[in-house]
Short mmCIF file of C-alpha atoms in Angstrom, two decimals:
data_model
loop_
_atom_site.label_atom_id
_atom_site.label_comp_id
_atom_site.label_asym_id
_atom_site.label_seq_id
_atom_site.Cartn_x
_atom_site.Cartn_y
_atom_site.Cartn_z
CA MET A 287 49.67 154.29 71.15
CA LYS A 288 50.87 151.72 68.63
CA PHE A 289 54.26 151.59 70.36
CA PHE A 290 52.53 151.05 73.71
CA ARG A 291 50.48 148.11 72.34
CA GLN A 292 53.66 146.52 70.89
CA THR A 293 55.45 146.86 74.20
CA ILE A 294 52.58 145.19 76.08
CA ALA A 295 52.52 142.34 73.56
CA LEU A 296 56.25 141.73 73.90
CA LEU A 297 55.96 141.76 77.70
CA ILE A 298 53.12 139.19 77.64
CA ALA A 299 55.13 136.97 75.29
CA ALA A 300 58.19 137.15 77.53
CA LEU A 301 56.13 136.22 80.59
CA ALA A 302 54.61 133.29 78.74
CA LEU A 303 58.04 131.99 77.75
CA ALA A 304 59.27 132.35 81.31
CA GLY A 305 56.30 130.36 82.58
CA CYS A 306 56.96 127.57 80.10
CA ALA A 307 60.62 127.43 81.07
CA GLY A 308 59.87 127.17 84.76
CA THR A 309 59.74 123.37 84.85
CA ASN A 310 62.23 122.59 82.08
CA VAL A 311 65.23 124.82 82.80
CA ALA A 312 67.70 124.25 85.64
CA PRO A 313 67.99 126.92 88.33
CA SER A 314 69.90 130.08 87.43
CA GLY A 315 73.61 129.45 87.14
CA TYR A 316 73.25 125.67 87.30
CA ILE A 317 74.60 123.55 84.44
CA ASN A 318 73.38 120.01 83.89
CA ALA A 319 76.09 117.42 84.45
CA ALA A 320 76.05 116.10 80.88
CA ASP A 321 76.62 119.63 79.53
CA PHE A 322 79.42 120.47 81.97
CA ARG A 323 82.97 119.76 80.87
CA THR A 324 85.90 119.81 83.30
CA CYS A 325 89.34 120.14 81.71
CA LEU A 326 92.54 119.37 83.61
CA LEU A 327 96.00 120.62 82.69
CA THR A 328 99.18 119.18 84.18
CA LEU A 329 102.84 119.95 83.50
CA GLY A 330 105.22 117.00 83.30
CA LYS A 331 104.29 113.37 83.68
CA GLY A 332 104.65 113.15 87.45
CA GLY A 333 105.38 109.86 89.17
CA VAL A 334 102.97 107.59 90.95
CA GLY A 335 101.51 109.45 93.91
CA SER A 336 102.59 112.88 92.64
CA ILE A 337 100.15 115.79 92.74
CA ASN A 338 99.72 115.39 88.96
CA ALA A 339 98.81 111.71 89.27
CA SER A 340 96.53 112.47 92.22
CA ALA A 341 94.76 115.19 90.26
CA ILE A 342 94.18 112.85 87.31
CA THR A 343 92.72 110.22 89.65
CA ALA A 344 90.58 112.92 91.28
CA LEU A 345 89.25 113.98 87.86
CA ARG A 346 88.19 110.41 87.15
CA ASP A 347 86.50 110.25 90.55
CA GLY A 348 84.65 113.50 89.87
CA GLN A 349 83.58 112.33 86.43
CA LYS A 350 82.29 109.04 87.83
CA ARG A 351 80.48 110.51 90.83
CA LEU A 352 79.00 113.61 89.20
CA GLY A 353 78.48 112.42 85.64
CA VAL A 354 80.27 115.38 84.07
CA ALA A 355 82.27 115.30 80.86
CA ALA A 356 86.05 115.53 81.29
CA ARG A 357 89.26 115.86 79.37
CA ARG A 358 92.88 116.22 80.41
CA SER A 359 96.12 117.35 78.81
CA THR A 360 99.67 116.71 79.99
CA LEU A 361 102.18 119.30 78.83
CA ASP A 362 105.93 118.81 78.55
CA SER A 363 106.86 122.49 78.66
CA PRO A 364 105.61 125.67 80.37
CA ALA A 365 105.80 127.35 76.97
CA LYS A 366 102.79 125.30 75.86
CA ILE A 367 100.49 126.34 78.71
CA GLU A 368 98.81 129.32 77.02
CA LYS A 369 98.00 127.36 73.86
CA ALA A 370 96.64 124.49 75.94
CA ILE A 371 94.31 126.84 77.80
CA ALA A 372 93.17 128.32 74.49
CA ARG A 373 92.38 124.81 73.20
CA ASP A 374 90.31 124.06 76.29
CA ILE A 375 88.38 127.28 75.83
CA SER A 376 87.73 126.40 72.18
CA ALA A 377 86.60 122.94 73.32
CA ASN A 378 83.93 124.66 75.42
CA CYS A 379 85.35 123.61 78.78
CA SER A 380 83.18 124.91 81.61
CA LEU A 381 85.89 124.53 84.27
CA ILE A 382 89.61 124.61 83.49
CA ILE A 383 91.94 123.40 86.25
CA GLY A 384 95.71 123.85 86.26
CA VAL A 385 97.93 121.83 88.59
CA GLY A 386 100.98 123.59 89.96
CA GLU A 387 102.44 127.07 90.23
CA ALA A 388 103.29 127.29 86.52
CA PHE A 389 99.58 127.78 85.76
CA VAL A 390 99.00 130.69 88.16
CA GLU A 391 99.64 133.64 85.85
CA PRO A 392 98.24 132.12 82.62
CA LEU A 393 94.96 131.08 84.26
CA MET A 394 94.55 134.41 86.04
CA GLU A 395 95.01 136.18 82.73
CA GLN A 396 92.43 134.04 80.93
CA ALA A 397 89.95 134.32 83.81
CA LYS A 398 89.97 138.06 83.26
CA TYR A 399 88.85 137.75 79.63
CA HIS A 400 86.50 134.76 79.93
CA ARG A 401 84.22 135.67 82.79
CA SER A 402 81.53 133.16 81.82
CA ARG A 403 83.92 130.29 82.45
CA HIS A 404 85.42 129.00 85.68
CA PHE A 405 89.08 128.42 86.36
CA ALA A 406 90.86 126.76 89.27
CA LEU A 407 94.38 126.15 90.52
CA LEU A 408 95.46 123.11 92.52
CA LEU A 409 98.65 124.08 94.29
CA PRO A 410 101.00 121.89 96.35
CA PRO A 411 100.89 122.35 100.15
CA GLY A 412 102.84 125.34 101.31
CA THR A 413 102.39 127.35 98.11
CA SER A 414 99.96 130.20 97.73
CA ALA A 415 98.61 132.70 95.24
CA GLN A 416 96.08 135.49 95.50
CA ALA A 417 92.89 135.06 93.48
CA THR A 418 92.24 138.20 91.44
CA ARG A 419 88.98 137.18 89.75
CA GLU A 420 85.67 135.85 91.09
CA ASN A 421 85.64 133.09 88.49
CA LEU A 422 89.01 131.74 89.65
CA ALA A 423 89.42 129.46 92.69
CA ILE A 424 92.78 128.61 94.26
CA VAL A 425 93.13 125.44 96.33
CA THR A 426 96.03 124.54 98.59
CA TYR A 427 96.43 122.52 101.76
CA ASP A 428 97.49 122.88 105.39
CA LEU A 429 99.20 119.60 106.23
CA SER A 430 100.54 120.85 109.55
CA GLN A 431 97.34 119.62 111.22
CA PRO A 432 97.80 115.94 110.32
CA ALA A 433 101.54 116.37 111.03
CA TYR A 434 100.57 117.28 114.62
CA VAL A 435 98.39 114.17 114.88
CA ALA A 436 101.21 112.10 113.37
CA GLY A 437 103.60 113.40 116.04
CA PHE A 438 101.19 112.30 118.75
CA ILE A 439 100.83 108.84 117.17
CA ALA A 440 104.60 108.49 116.69
CA ALA A 441 105.24 109.25 120.35
CA GLY A 442 102.50 106.87 121.49
CA THR A 443 103.79 104.08 119.24
CA SER A 444 107.52 104.40 119.91
CA ALA A 445 109.05 101.51 121.85
CA SER A 446 112.45 103.19 122.20
CA GLY A 447 111.10 106.49 123.50
CA GLN A 448 112.72 108.40 120.66
CA VAL A 449 111.26 109.63 117.35
CA ALA A 450 112.69 111.85 114.64
CA ALA A 451 111.88 114.06 111.67
CA ILE A 452 113.98 114.69 108.57
CA ALA A 453 113.39 117.32 105.88
CA GLY A 454 114.90 118.70 102.71
CA LYS A 455 115.12 122.45 102.28
CA LYS A 456 114.65 124.67 105.32
CA ASN A 457 111.61 126.59 104.09
CA GLN A 458 108.34 127.73 105.61
CA THR A 459 106.54 124.52 104.65
CA ASN A 460 109.05 122.24 106.34
CA GLN A 461 109.46 124.47 109.37
CA THR A 462 105.69 124.41 109.84
CA LEU A 463 105.58 120.62 109.43
CA LEU A 464 108.43 119.93 111.85
CA ALA A 465 107.03 122.38 114.40
CA ALA A 466 103.62 120.67 114.25
CA PHE A 467 105.18 117.21 114.54
CA ALA A 468 107.20 118.31 117.60
CA LYS A 469 104.09 119.82 119.20
CA GLY A 470 102.23 116.55 118.66
CA VAL A 471 104.98 114.68 120.51
CA ALA A 472 104.82 117.28 123.30
CA ARG A 473 101.04 116.80 123.52
CA TYR A 474 101.53 113.08 124.06
CA ASN A 475 104.14 113.66 126.75
CA ALA A 476 101.92 116.19 128.51
CA GLU A 477 98.91 113.87 128.52
CA GLN A 478 101.03 111.03 129.87
CA GLY A 479 102.28 113.29 132.63
CA ALA A 480 105.76 112.18 131.65
CA LYS A 481 108.73 113.64 133.47
CA LYS A 482 111.57 115.02 131.38
CA SER A 483 113.66 111.89 131.93
CA SER A 484 110.91 109.56 130.70
CA ALA A 485 109.37 111.74 128.00
CA VAL A 486 109.52 110.67 124.34
CA LYS A 487 112.40 112.51 122.68
CA VAL A 488 112.20 114.17 119.27
CA ASN A 489 114.92 115.90 117.26
CA ALA A 490 112.55 118.64 116.01
CA LYS A 491 111.63 121.78 117.93
CA ALA A 492 108.36 123.65 118.33
CA ASP A 493 109.91 126.63 116.53
CA GLY A 494 110.57 124.55 113.41
CA ASN A 495 114.26 123.89 113.93
CA GLY A 496 115.39 120.37 113.15
CA LEU A 497 117.30 118.18 110.73
CA TYR A 498 117.40 119.74 107.25
CA LEU A 499 119.35 118.19 104.39
CA GLY A 500 119.02 121.03 101.90
CA GLU A 501 117.22 121.34 98.58
CA LYS A 502 117.41 118.28 96.33
CA ALA A 503 119.37 116.26 98.85
CA PRO A 504 120.96 113.18 97.21
CA ALA A 505 119.49 109.81 98.10
CA SER A 506 122.78 108.72 99.64
CA LYS A 507 122.62 111.63 102.09
CA VAL A 508 119.07 110.76 103.12
CA LYS A 509 120.08 107.11 103.59
CA GLY A 510 123.09 108.06 105.72
CA GLN A 511 121.07 110.38 107.95
CA VAL A 512 118.34 107.77 108.45
CA GLU A 513 120.95 105.21 109.46
CA THR A 514 122.38 107.72 111.96
CA LEU A 515 118.93 108.45 113.44
CA ILE A 516 118.32 104.73 113.89
CA LYS A 517 121.67 104.27 115.63
CA GLN A 518 120.74 107.13 117.94
CA GLY A 519 117.60 105.25 118.95
CA ALA A 520 114.79 106.65 116.78
CA ASP A 521 112.20 104.03 115.84
CA VAL A 522 109.59 106.26 114.14
CA ILE A 523 110.92 108.71 111.50
CA PHE A 524 108.88 111.40 109.75
CA PHE A 525 110.04 112.11 106.18
CA ALA A 526 108.96 115.70 105.45
CA GLU A 527 109.08 117.56 102.13
CA GLY A 528 112.23 116.90 100.12
CA ALA A 529 113.31 113.92 102.20
CA GLN A 530 110.91 111.30 100.80
CA SER A 531 113.58 109.05 99.37
CA PRO A 532 113.18 105.32 98.70
CA GLU A 533 116.76 105.00 99.96
CA GLY A 534 115.63 106.17 103.38
CA LEU A 535 112.94 103.50 103.48
CA ALA A 536 115.45 100.91 102.26
CA ALA A 537 117.70 101.77 105.21
CA ILE A 538 114.80 101.15 107.60
CA SER A 539 113.86 97.89 105.87
CA LYS A 540 117.44 96.62 106.13
CA VAL A 541 117.62 97.25 109.87
CA ASN A 542 114.23 95.58 110.37
CA GLN A 543 115.38 92.60 108.30
CA ASP A 544 118.63 92.33 110.26
CA ARG A 545 116.74 92.43 113.56
CA TYR A 546 114.29 89.83 112.31
CA GLN A 547 117.10 87.49 111.29
CA ALA A 548 118.87 88.03 114.62
CA ALA A 549 115.68 87.29 116.57
CA LYS A 550 115.05 84.21 114.46
CA ALA A 551 118.59 82.95 115.06
CA ALA A 552 118.23 83.56 118.79
CA ALA A 553 114.98 81.60 118.85
CA GLU A 554 116.61 78.71 116.98
CA ALA A 555 119.57 78.77 119.36
CA SER A 556 117.23 78.69 122.35
CA LYS A 557 115.44 75.74 120.83
CA SER A 558 118.63 73.73 120.33
CA ALA A 559 120.02 74.58 123.78
CA GLU A 560 117.70 72.21 125.63
CA PRO A 561 119.15 70.43 128.71
CA GLU A 562 120.50 66.95 127.99
CA ALA A 563 118.62 64.08 129.65
CA ASP A 564 120.42 61.67 132.04
CA ASN A 565 121.68 58.43 130.46
CA GLY A 566 118.98 55.84 130.39
CA SER A 567 116.33 58.23 131.62
CA GLU A 568 113.26 59.28 129.74
CA SER A 569 112.36 62.85 128.96
CA THR A 570 110.13 64.47 131.52
CA PRO A 571 106.74 65.82 130.55
CA GLU A 572 108.06 69.32 131.23
CA SER A 573 110.90 68.95 128.71
CA SER A 574 108.46 67.53 126.19
CA GLU A 575 106.30 70.64 126.52
CA GLU A 576 109.32 72.89 125.97
CA THR A 577 110.27 70.97 122.85
CA THR A 578 106.87 71.48 121.23
CA SER A 579 106.57 75.16 122.20
CA SER A 580 109.86 76.38 120.75
CA PRO A 581 108.91 76.06 117.06
CA ALA A 582 105.77 78.08 117.74
CA THR A 583 107.96 80.86 119.13
CA THR A 584 110.10 80.85 115.99
CA ASP A 585 107.13 80.73 113.65
CA SER A 586 105.46 83.66 115.40
CA LEU A 587 108.27 86.02 114.47
CA ALA A 588 107.34 88.51 111.74
CA GLU A 589 109.37 91.18 110.00
CA ASN A 590 106.61 93.73 110.61
CA ASP A 591 106.13 92.68 114.22
CA ALA A 592 105.04 95.48 116.54
CA VAL A 593 107.91 95.35 119.00
CA GLY A 594 111.30 96.31 117.64
CA SER A 595 110.24 97.40 114.16
CA ILE A 596 111.29 100.80 112.88
CA THR A 597 108.64 102.63 110.86
CA ALA A 598 108.32 105.77 108.77
CA ILE A 599 105.70 108.47 108.48
CA TRP A 600 105.39 109.53 104.84
CA TYR A 601 104.39 112.89 103.40
CA LEU A 602 102.10 114.07 100.59
CA THR A 603 101.25 110.64 99.12
CA ASP A 604 100.08 107.33 100.54
CA GLY A 605 103.53 105.79 100.84
CA HIS A 606 102.08 102.35 101.43
CA GLN A 607 100.73 102.43 97.87
CA THR A 608 103.42 104.47 96.13
CA GLN A 609 106.64 103.19 97.70
CA GLY A 610 108.26 99.80 97.37
CA SER A 611 110.49 97.74 99.61
CA PRO A 612 113.20 95.12 99.02
CA ALA A 613 112.02 91.68 97.98
CA GLY A 614 108.63 93.06 96.99
CA LYS A 615 107.45 93.48 100.57
CA ASN A 616 105.30 96.36 101.79
CA PRO A 617 107.24 99.48 102.77
CA PRO A 618 107.82 100.09 106.50
CA ILE A 619 105.37 103.00 106.62
CA LEU A 620 103.21 103.48 109.71
CA THR A 621 100.97 106.15 108.13
CA SER A 622 101.12 109.00 105.64
CA ILE A 623 100.16 112.68 105.81
CA VAL A 624 98.07 113.41 102.72
CA PRO A 625 95.70 115.87 101.05
CA ASP A 626 92.42 114.54 99.65
CA ILE A 627 92.52 115.96 96.13
CA SER A 628 89.45 113.98 95.05
CA GLN A 629 87.29 115.83 97.57
CA ALA A 630 88.68 119.15 96.34
CA MET A 631 88.00 118.23 92.71
CA ILE A 632 84.40 117.24 93.43
CA SER A 633 83.81 120.43 95.38
CA LEU A 634 85.26 122.59 92.60
CA ILE A 635 83.06 120.94 89.97
CA GLU A 636 79.93 121.27 92.09
CA GLU A 637 80.60 124.91 92.91
CA ALA A 638 81.37 125.79 89.29
CA ARG A 639 78.21 124.09 88.05
CA LYS A 640 76.20 126.21 90.45
CA ASP A 641 78.20 129.32 89.56
CA ARG A 642 79.05 129.82 93.22
CA PHE A 643 82.71 130.81 93.04
CA ALA A 644 81.64 134.41 93.52
CA ALA A 645 79.47 133.56 96.54
CA ASN A 646 82.22 131.65 98.33
CA SER A 647 85.82 132.44 99.06
CA THR A 648 88.01 131.76 96.06
CA GLN A 649 90.95 131.08 98.39
CA ILE A 650 90.27 127.53 99.57
CA LEU A 651 92.55 125.95 102.18
CA GLY A 652 92.29 122.22 102.71
CA THR A 653 92.09 121.41 106.42
CA TYR A 654 90.42 118.92 108.75
CA GLN A 655 87.43 121.27 108.84
CA ASN A 656 86.52 120.65 105.21
CA GLY A 657 87.86 117.11 105.24
CA TRP A 658 90.57 117.68 102.67
CA VAL A 659 93.55 116.52 104.76
CA GLY A 660 94.25 113.56 107.00
CA LEU A 661 96.26 110.42 107.69
CA THR A 662 96.17 107.16 105.78
CA PRO A 663 95.34 103.83 107.49
CA PHE A 664 98.03 101.99 109.44
CA TYR A 665 97.65 98.91 107.21
CA GLU A 666 99.70 95.97 108.57
CA TYR A 667 101.08 98.17 111.35
CA ASP A 668 97.66 98.66 112.88
CA SER A 669 98.50 96.41 115.81
CA THR A 670 101.59 98.50 116.62
CA VAL A 671 99.47 101.50 117.59
CA PRO A 672 97.92 101.19 121.07
CA ASN A 673 94.14 101.52 121.10
CA GLU A 674 94.29 104.45 123.50
CA VAL A 675 96.58 106.29 121.12
CA LYS A 676 94.17 105.63 118.24
CA LYS A 677 91.21 106.90 120.24
CA LYS A 678 93.04 110.00 121.39
CA SER A 679 94.29 110.79 117.89
CA GLN A 680 90.69 110.69 116.66
CA ILE A 681 89.73 113.15 119.40
CA ILE A 682 92.54 115.48 118.31
CA GLU A 683 91.34 115.29 114.68
CA GLU A 684 87.86 116.22 115.86
CA GLU A 685 89.30 119.19 117.76
CA PHE A 686 90.76 120.41 114.47
CA ARG A 687 87.44 119.83 112.70
CA GLN A 688 85.55 121.80 115.32
CA GLY A 689 88.13 124.58 115.30
CA THR A 690 88.88 124.23 119.03
CA LEU A 691 92.52 123.32 118.34
CA LYS A 692 94.68 125.73 116.37
CA LEU A 693 98.39 125.69 115.62
#
């Protein structure tokens, strides 16, 4: 009887505590932002625009928007990964994120022994790993969708009627990218009702075959191939994985500069080749009008002018922001195919705070449907893209978002 009375008393006390906590404690599994610490691990410094740099920027964005605590560590050797993870665990990190394939096995191992914490992997597009624990999320991206849209835009923008793609190693990632780009060009041709003779040409095939330079192709090889593509008539060139070389962009810039100088010289020659007036006669009003209009023609020339310029489509980073050009000018990049790592970072933090990794798929693929992939703005080349092409490309992106278009 005494034991029964003690049990009842303990039960009443527990219920009272639960009632008091009802308005002061966050919902089950939810951690207040100030108490949540996200820790980011990267291997190697990584250049501007690299996945490492993008992840660091994304962490800052997540910290600013969500108010969580954050810390990051950059490692110079894979041998230091396990100790770095152990330090983050000791620092009471709620979510530990590793960037790159080197973190796959170490994070999976730690996720097994620290089930109260969350772990995540940010992997480059084209790589994959199988999540083995419910507290581990793996994020990668499908950039073939924006590559398809880029192919459509390239075809609709081309003045020469010929576009091209160039890639490094012939692997699944590049084959998928080149196939999508070729299909985008084919979509444009089909919607234009173009006959074979008038259709926009592309050197890539729908099965992924195309121009591959091999793994770690030297910059000189990229430059030489770009120069060849230009001579063959290509005026929009897609630089896929392994081919994103500044030398390739420099080759495009040089041709654009040469064409600009040639057009400028032609305009000056036209200006100076005015008909001579008869001796003793006055200039006619018509000749006077021609004299004043010629300088305007010369002044209107621009190196990034829509007609005649050769442009590039960049891959993985916003090339307009990460790539340079001779004489400090903007690079000749029409648009770039990019993942939105900031959106992924914010989503990971929010899901981990709510302890929802287990409720959702831990294999997360960035697509148009979740808004984690896309194309960058056209910047100063905006006027080179016809309005109809812009509108149609937006419709295609919406088809991907709605799931009605699949590759």
